[in-house]
């Protein structure tokens, strides 16, 4: 009997980056662009490559990289949800011993300001994660992620009524600065979205585009409108609204750092009052609040 066994394994290519330019056939100068960073990890009957140095079962990671690029060139890639589904179905259909795929795609945001000129959207990205197992094709996990959207409001945020004990120094407040880097994840319900084959046909592209826009708009609208009782309460309200608006959503997750801004005390300067006007950014430590919300 050998000492160890392989509990789980996967392999593939990470950081496969491309910029795709889609030209309007009527006007060769009117372009749309998509810049992506793709990870594809393969699963299946690959154990012996780890345990017996059997490379017969290995589709080289170099082949995985080539495949990502060729499929990106040959197919319409309006949405990364569709491209992820295409990749998952390709690898599992092409290689009989590859039965599962994990795809992660990070998409840069480029805002078009002229027919073929764009402004980069900064740290904000859209991400897709897809886990697909050929044995359970209707149980795939497809997640759309909004990441790196940094927001701040300078009033309409409170925090009081919290637990107080001998370790507490925080003072309750009904007016503070609230700031966070939004990380929102929306997991689709496969029963409502349909099979990955239908995703690949492109019939869901409009839905994916509208859904992402709705998630971003709802996050920003509730952030600005609500007199926030806490990060916890506000993120729950955001997730609930997204579930209400998007039938295809199964779970909405938020992970929000509470990026503290602390009032300077200027009393020492001749009793100078600081009426929530001058703060110092306190980058760490930061609060970190997470929740996943489902529907009843
Ligand atoms: O919205 C908040 N939630 C907390 O859990 C918390 N904890 C804290 O110190 N400040 C805040 N703010």
XYZ file of C-alpha atoms and ligand atoms in Angstrom:
308
model
C 0.000 0.000 0.000
C 1.364 3.411 -0.909
C 1.704 6.120 1.679
C -0.488 8.726 -0.013
C -3.425 9.139 -2.355
C -4.603 11.924 -4.646
C -7.542 13.671 -3.007
C -8.290 16.072 -5.875
C -6.565 17.551 -8.892
C -6.936 19.949 -11.793
C -4.563 21.735 -14.109
C -4.578 24.136 -17.017
C -3.460 27.605 -18.081
C -3.763 30.808 -16.102
C -3.319 34.429 -17.204
C -4.162 33.866 -20.860
C -4.709 37.493 -21.854
C -6.181 38.893 -25.031
C -7.669 42.034 -26.482
C -10.372 41.307 -29.020
C -11.366 43.958 -31.544
C -14.754 43.522 -33.179
C -15.146 45.642 -36.309
C -18.461 46.844 -37.616
C -18.600 45.243 -41.091
C -20.356 48.328 -42.491
C -17.679 50.689 -41.199
C -14.228 49.241 -40.635
C -13.335 52.016 -38.190
C -16.248 51.514 -35.754
C -14.976 49.027 -33.160
C -15.944 47.272 -29.956
C -13.189 45.843 -27.754
C -12.901 43.272 -25.033
C -9.791 42.762 -22.902
C -9.733 39.582 -20.869
C -7.571 37.439 -18.643
C -8.638 33.788 -18.795
C -7.967 30.789 -16.567
C -9.039 27.295 -17.654
C -8.455 24.317 -15.369
C -9.283 20.789 -16.542
C -10.542 17.905 -14.392
C -11.292 14.252 -15.133
C -9.362 11.051 -15.538
C -6.019 12.738 -15.051
C -4.998 11.126 -11.750
C -2.277 8.915 -13.249
C -0.380 11.951 -14.495
C 0.120 12.864 -10.850
C 0.516 9.398 -9.336
C 2.295 7.454 -12.119
C 3.969 10.161 -14.234
C 1.619 9.122 -17.040
C 1.580 12.025 -19.477
C -0.729 10.260 -21.976
C -3.698 11.732 -20.160
C -2.287 15.250 -20.208
C -3.672 17.737 -22.701
C -0.731 20.157 -22.417
C -1.451 23.488 -20.793
C 0.081 24.975 -23.940
C -2.763 23.375 -25.927
C -5.244 24.830 -23.451
C -3.781 28.300 -24.096
C -3.922 27.828 -27.889
C -7.518 26.658 -27.672
C -8.599 29.700 -25.652
C -7.074 32.011 -28.263
C -8.454 30.170 -31.311
C -11.965 30.013 -29.825
C -11.757 33.721 -28.919
C -10.848 34.521 -32.536
C -13.398 32.257 -34.211
C -16.448 32.922 -32.038
C -18.578 35.877 -31.113
C -17.624 36.895 -27.602
C -20.121 39.602 -26.708
C -20.303 38.297 -23.156
C -17.814 36.421 -21.054
C -20.596 34.238 -19.672
C -21.047 32.852 -23.179
C -17.312 32.478 -23.779
C -16.894 30.601 -20.472
C -19.713 28.209 -21.434
C -18.155 27.699 -24.860
C -14.799 26.806 -23.306
C -16.349 24.398 -20.794
C -18.318 22.552 -23.472
C -15.377 22.502 -25.886
C -12.909 20.811 -23.531
C -15.393 18.274 -22.194
C -16.722 17.388 -25.667
C -13.307 17.195 -27.355
C -11.412 15.003 -24.857
C -13.348 11.985 -23.592
C -11.322 11.787 -20.372
C -11.791 15.467 -19.536
C -15.074 15.575 -17.662
C -15.010 18.881 -15.843
C -13.739 22.422 -16.326
C -13.218 25.475 -14.166
C -13.178 28.757 -16.077
C -12.379 32.179 -14.629
C -12.390 35.287 -16.800
C -11.477 38.795 -15.666
C -12.687 41.483 -18.034
C -11.259 45.004 -18.003
C -13.774 47.802 -18.420
C -13.061 50.020 -21.436
C -15.520 52.852 -22.056
C -15.859 53.887 -25.680
C -15.649 57.662 -26.202
C -15.167 57.635 -29.965
C -15.695 55.034 -32.700
C -12.379 53.265 -32.048
C -10.998 55.014 -28.929
C -11.603 53.992 -25.344
C -11.005 55.124 -21.748
C -9.968 52.500 -19.223
C -12.443 51.989 -16.384
C -9.767 51.891 -13.660
C -9.651 49.158 -11.047
C -13.224 48.047 -11.715
C -13.597 44.679 -13.447
C -16.266 42.216 -14.410
C -15.437 38.594 -13.663
C -16.996 35.267 -14.536
C -16.480 31.942 -12.789
C -17.883 28.713 -14.187
C -17.635 25.207 -12.749
C -18.945 22.530 -15.041
C -19.089 18.775 -14.511
C -20.210 16.750 -17.535
C -21.835 14.148 -15.245
C -24.156 16.836 -13.805
C -24.656 19.232 -16.714
C -27.665 20.976 -15.178
C -25.825 21.653 -11.926
C -23.174 23.969 -13.294
C -22.161 26.942 -11.165
C -21.998 30.193 -13.109
C -21.158 33.354 -11.179
C -20.969 36.941 -12.469
C -18.803 39.205 -10.353
C -18.545 42.975 -10.020
C -15.207 43.861 -8.445
C -13.204 46.946 -7.551
C -15.983 49.543 -7.694
C -14.826 52.032 -5.053
C -17.520 54.277 -3.584
C -17.769 56.810 -0.752
C -20.639 58.802 0.729
C -19.960 61.763 2.990
C -23.236 61.618 4.929
C -26.404 59.449 5.243
C -24.609 56.666 7.057
C -25.080 55.744 10.705
C -23.841 53.118 13.120
C -25.352 52.893 16.595
C -27.085 50.428 18.885
C -24.189 47.963 18.660
C -23.022 45.675 21.433
C -21.134 47.539 24.150
C -18.766 45.862 26.616
C -15.529 46.621 28.438
C -13.596 46.284 25.133
C -15.707 48.922 23.335
C -14.224 52.330 22.525
C -16.280 53.077 19.356
C -18.782 55.895 19.798
C -22.223 55.554 18.202
C -22.838 57.925 15.302
C -25.777 59.014 13.162
C -23.560 60.706 10.581
C -20.330 59.255 9.268
C -18.392 58.674 6.062
C -19.038 55.307 4.443
C -16.664 53.905 1.843
C -16.038 50.499 0.343
C -14.619 48.569 -2.613
C -17.641 46.665 -3.892
C -17.304 42.944 -4.500
C -20.649 41.521 -5.630
C -21.186 37.973 -6.869
C -24.366 36.765 -8.502
C -24.836 33.005 -8.845
C -27.256 31.958 -11.566
C -29.956 29.356 -11.021
C -29.318 26.811 -13.832
C -32.973 25.710 -13.662
C -33.993 29.229 -14.680
C -31.103 30.150 -16.974
C -31.158 26.926 -18.990
C -28.402 24.643 -20.235
C -24.888 25.804 -21.085
C -25.703 24.878 -24.701
C -28.359 27.589 -24.745
C -25.870 30.038 -23.209
C -23.433 29.267 -26.048
C -25.977 30.070 -28.750
C -25.890 33.699 -27.599
C -29.613 33.929 -26.918
C -28.808 35.013 -23.327
C -26.288 37.727 -24.176
C -28.777 40.542 -23.716
C -29.841 39.080 -20.359
C -26.214 38.915 -19.143
C -25.527 42.500 -20.205
C -28.720 43.873 -18.630
C -28.268 41.830 -15.456
C -24.742 43.119 -14.853
C -25.905 46.682 -15.454
C -28.809 46.141 -13.042
C -26.461 44.818 -10.317
C -24.147 47.809 -10.696
C -27.022 50.339 -10.831
C -28.775 48.815 -7.799
C -25.544 48.823 -5.796
C -24.932 52.502 -6.574
C -28.570 53.572 -6.157
C -29.103 51.943 -2.755
C -25.680 53.151 -1.633
C -26.583 56.761 -2.428
C -30.277 56.755 -1.406
C -30.369 54.804 1.821
C -29.612 56.343 5.195
C -27.465 53.341 6.017
C -27.933 51.720 9.443
C -24.790 49.629 8.891
C -22.805 48.013 6.111
C -24.599 44.773 7.014
C -28.123 46.191 6.579
C -27.292 48.085 3.377
C -25.675 45.128 1.618
C -28.630 42.912 2.514
C -31.002 45.477 0.972
C -28.867 45.614 -2.195
C -28.827 41.828 -2.539
C -32.590 41.592 -1.928
C -33.326 44.155 -4.671
C -31.074 42.300 -7.120
C -32.894 39.029 -6.363
C -36.243 40.789 -6.885
C -35.150 42.241 -10.224
C -33.436 39.145 -11.624
C -35.415 35.888 -11.656
C -32.354 33.967 -12.896
C -30.350 34.827 -9.763
C -30.079 32.113 -7.105
C -27.710 33.792 -4.636
C -26.266 37.272 -4.337
C -23.114 37.697 -2.287
C -21.478 40.927 -1.174
C -18.051 41.218 0.385
C -17.497 44.804 1.509
C -14.514 46.246 3.333
C -15.502 49.112 5.629
C -12.821 51.652 4.697
C -12.767 53.852 7.757
C -12.421 57.619 7.656
C -11.764 59.061 11.120
C -12.585 62.624 12.176
C -9.583 64.754 13.057
C -9.900 66.232 16.522
C -8.946 69.907 16.158
C -10.205 71.010 19.589
C -6.587 71.708 20.578
C -6.557 74.575 18.042
C -8.443 77.184 19.982
C -11.507 74.856 20.297
C -11.830 74.482 16.487
C -15.025 72.536 15.747
C -14.892 69.728 13.174
C -18.466 69.252 11.964
C -17.756 66.139 9.845
C -15.571 68.147 7.506
C -12.004 66.903 7.910
C -11.201 63.186 8.160
C -8.151 61.036 7.800
C -8.325 57.866 5.705
C -7.431 54.910 7.878
C -6.513 52.192 5.401
C -5.990 49.495 7.995
C -7.290 47.787 9.920
C -10.552 47.759 7.957
C -13.889 46.126 8.699
C -14.843 43.300 6.356
C -18.494 42.337 6.044
C -19.760 39.423 3.933
C -23.167 37.965 3.261
C -24.869 35.651 0.791
C -28.585 36.170 0.241
C -31.011 33.662 -1.285
C -34.727 33.839 -2.009
C -37.507 32.439 0.212
O -21.410 49.252 9.411
C -20.660 48.827 10.311
N -20.711 47.533 10.689
C -19.919 47.010 11.665
O -19.984 45.798 11.994
C -19.014 47.885 12.284
N -18.080 47.711 13.269
C -17.482 48.918 13.449
O -16.549 49.144 14.282
N -18.011 49.850 12.610
C -18.969 49.236 11.875
N -19.784 49.676 10.898
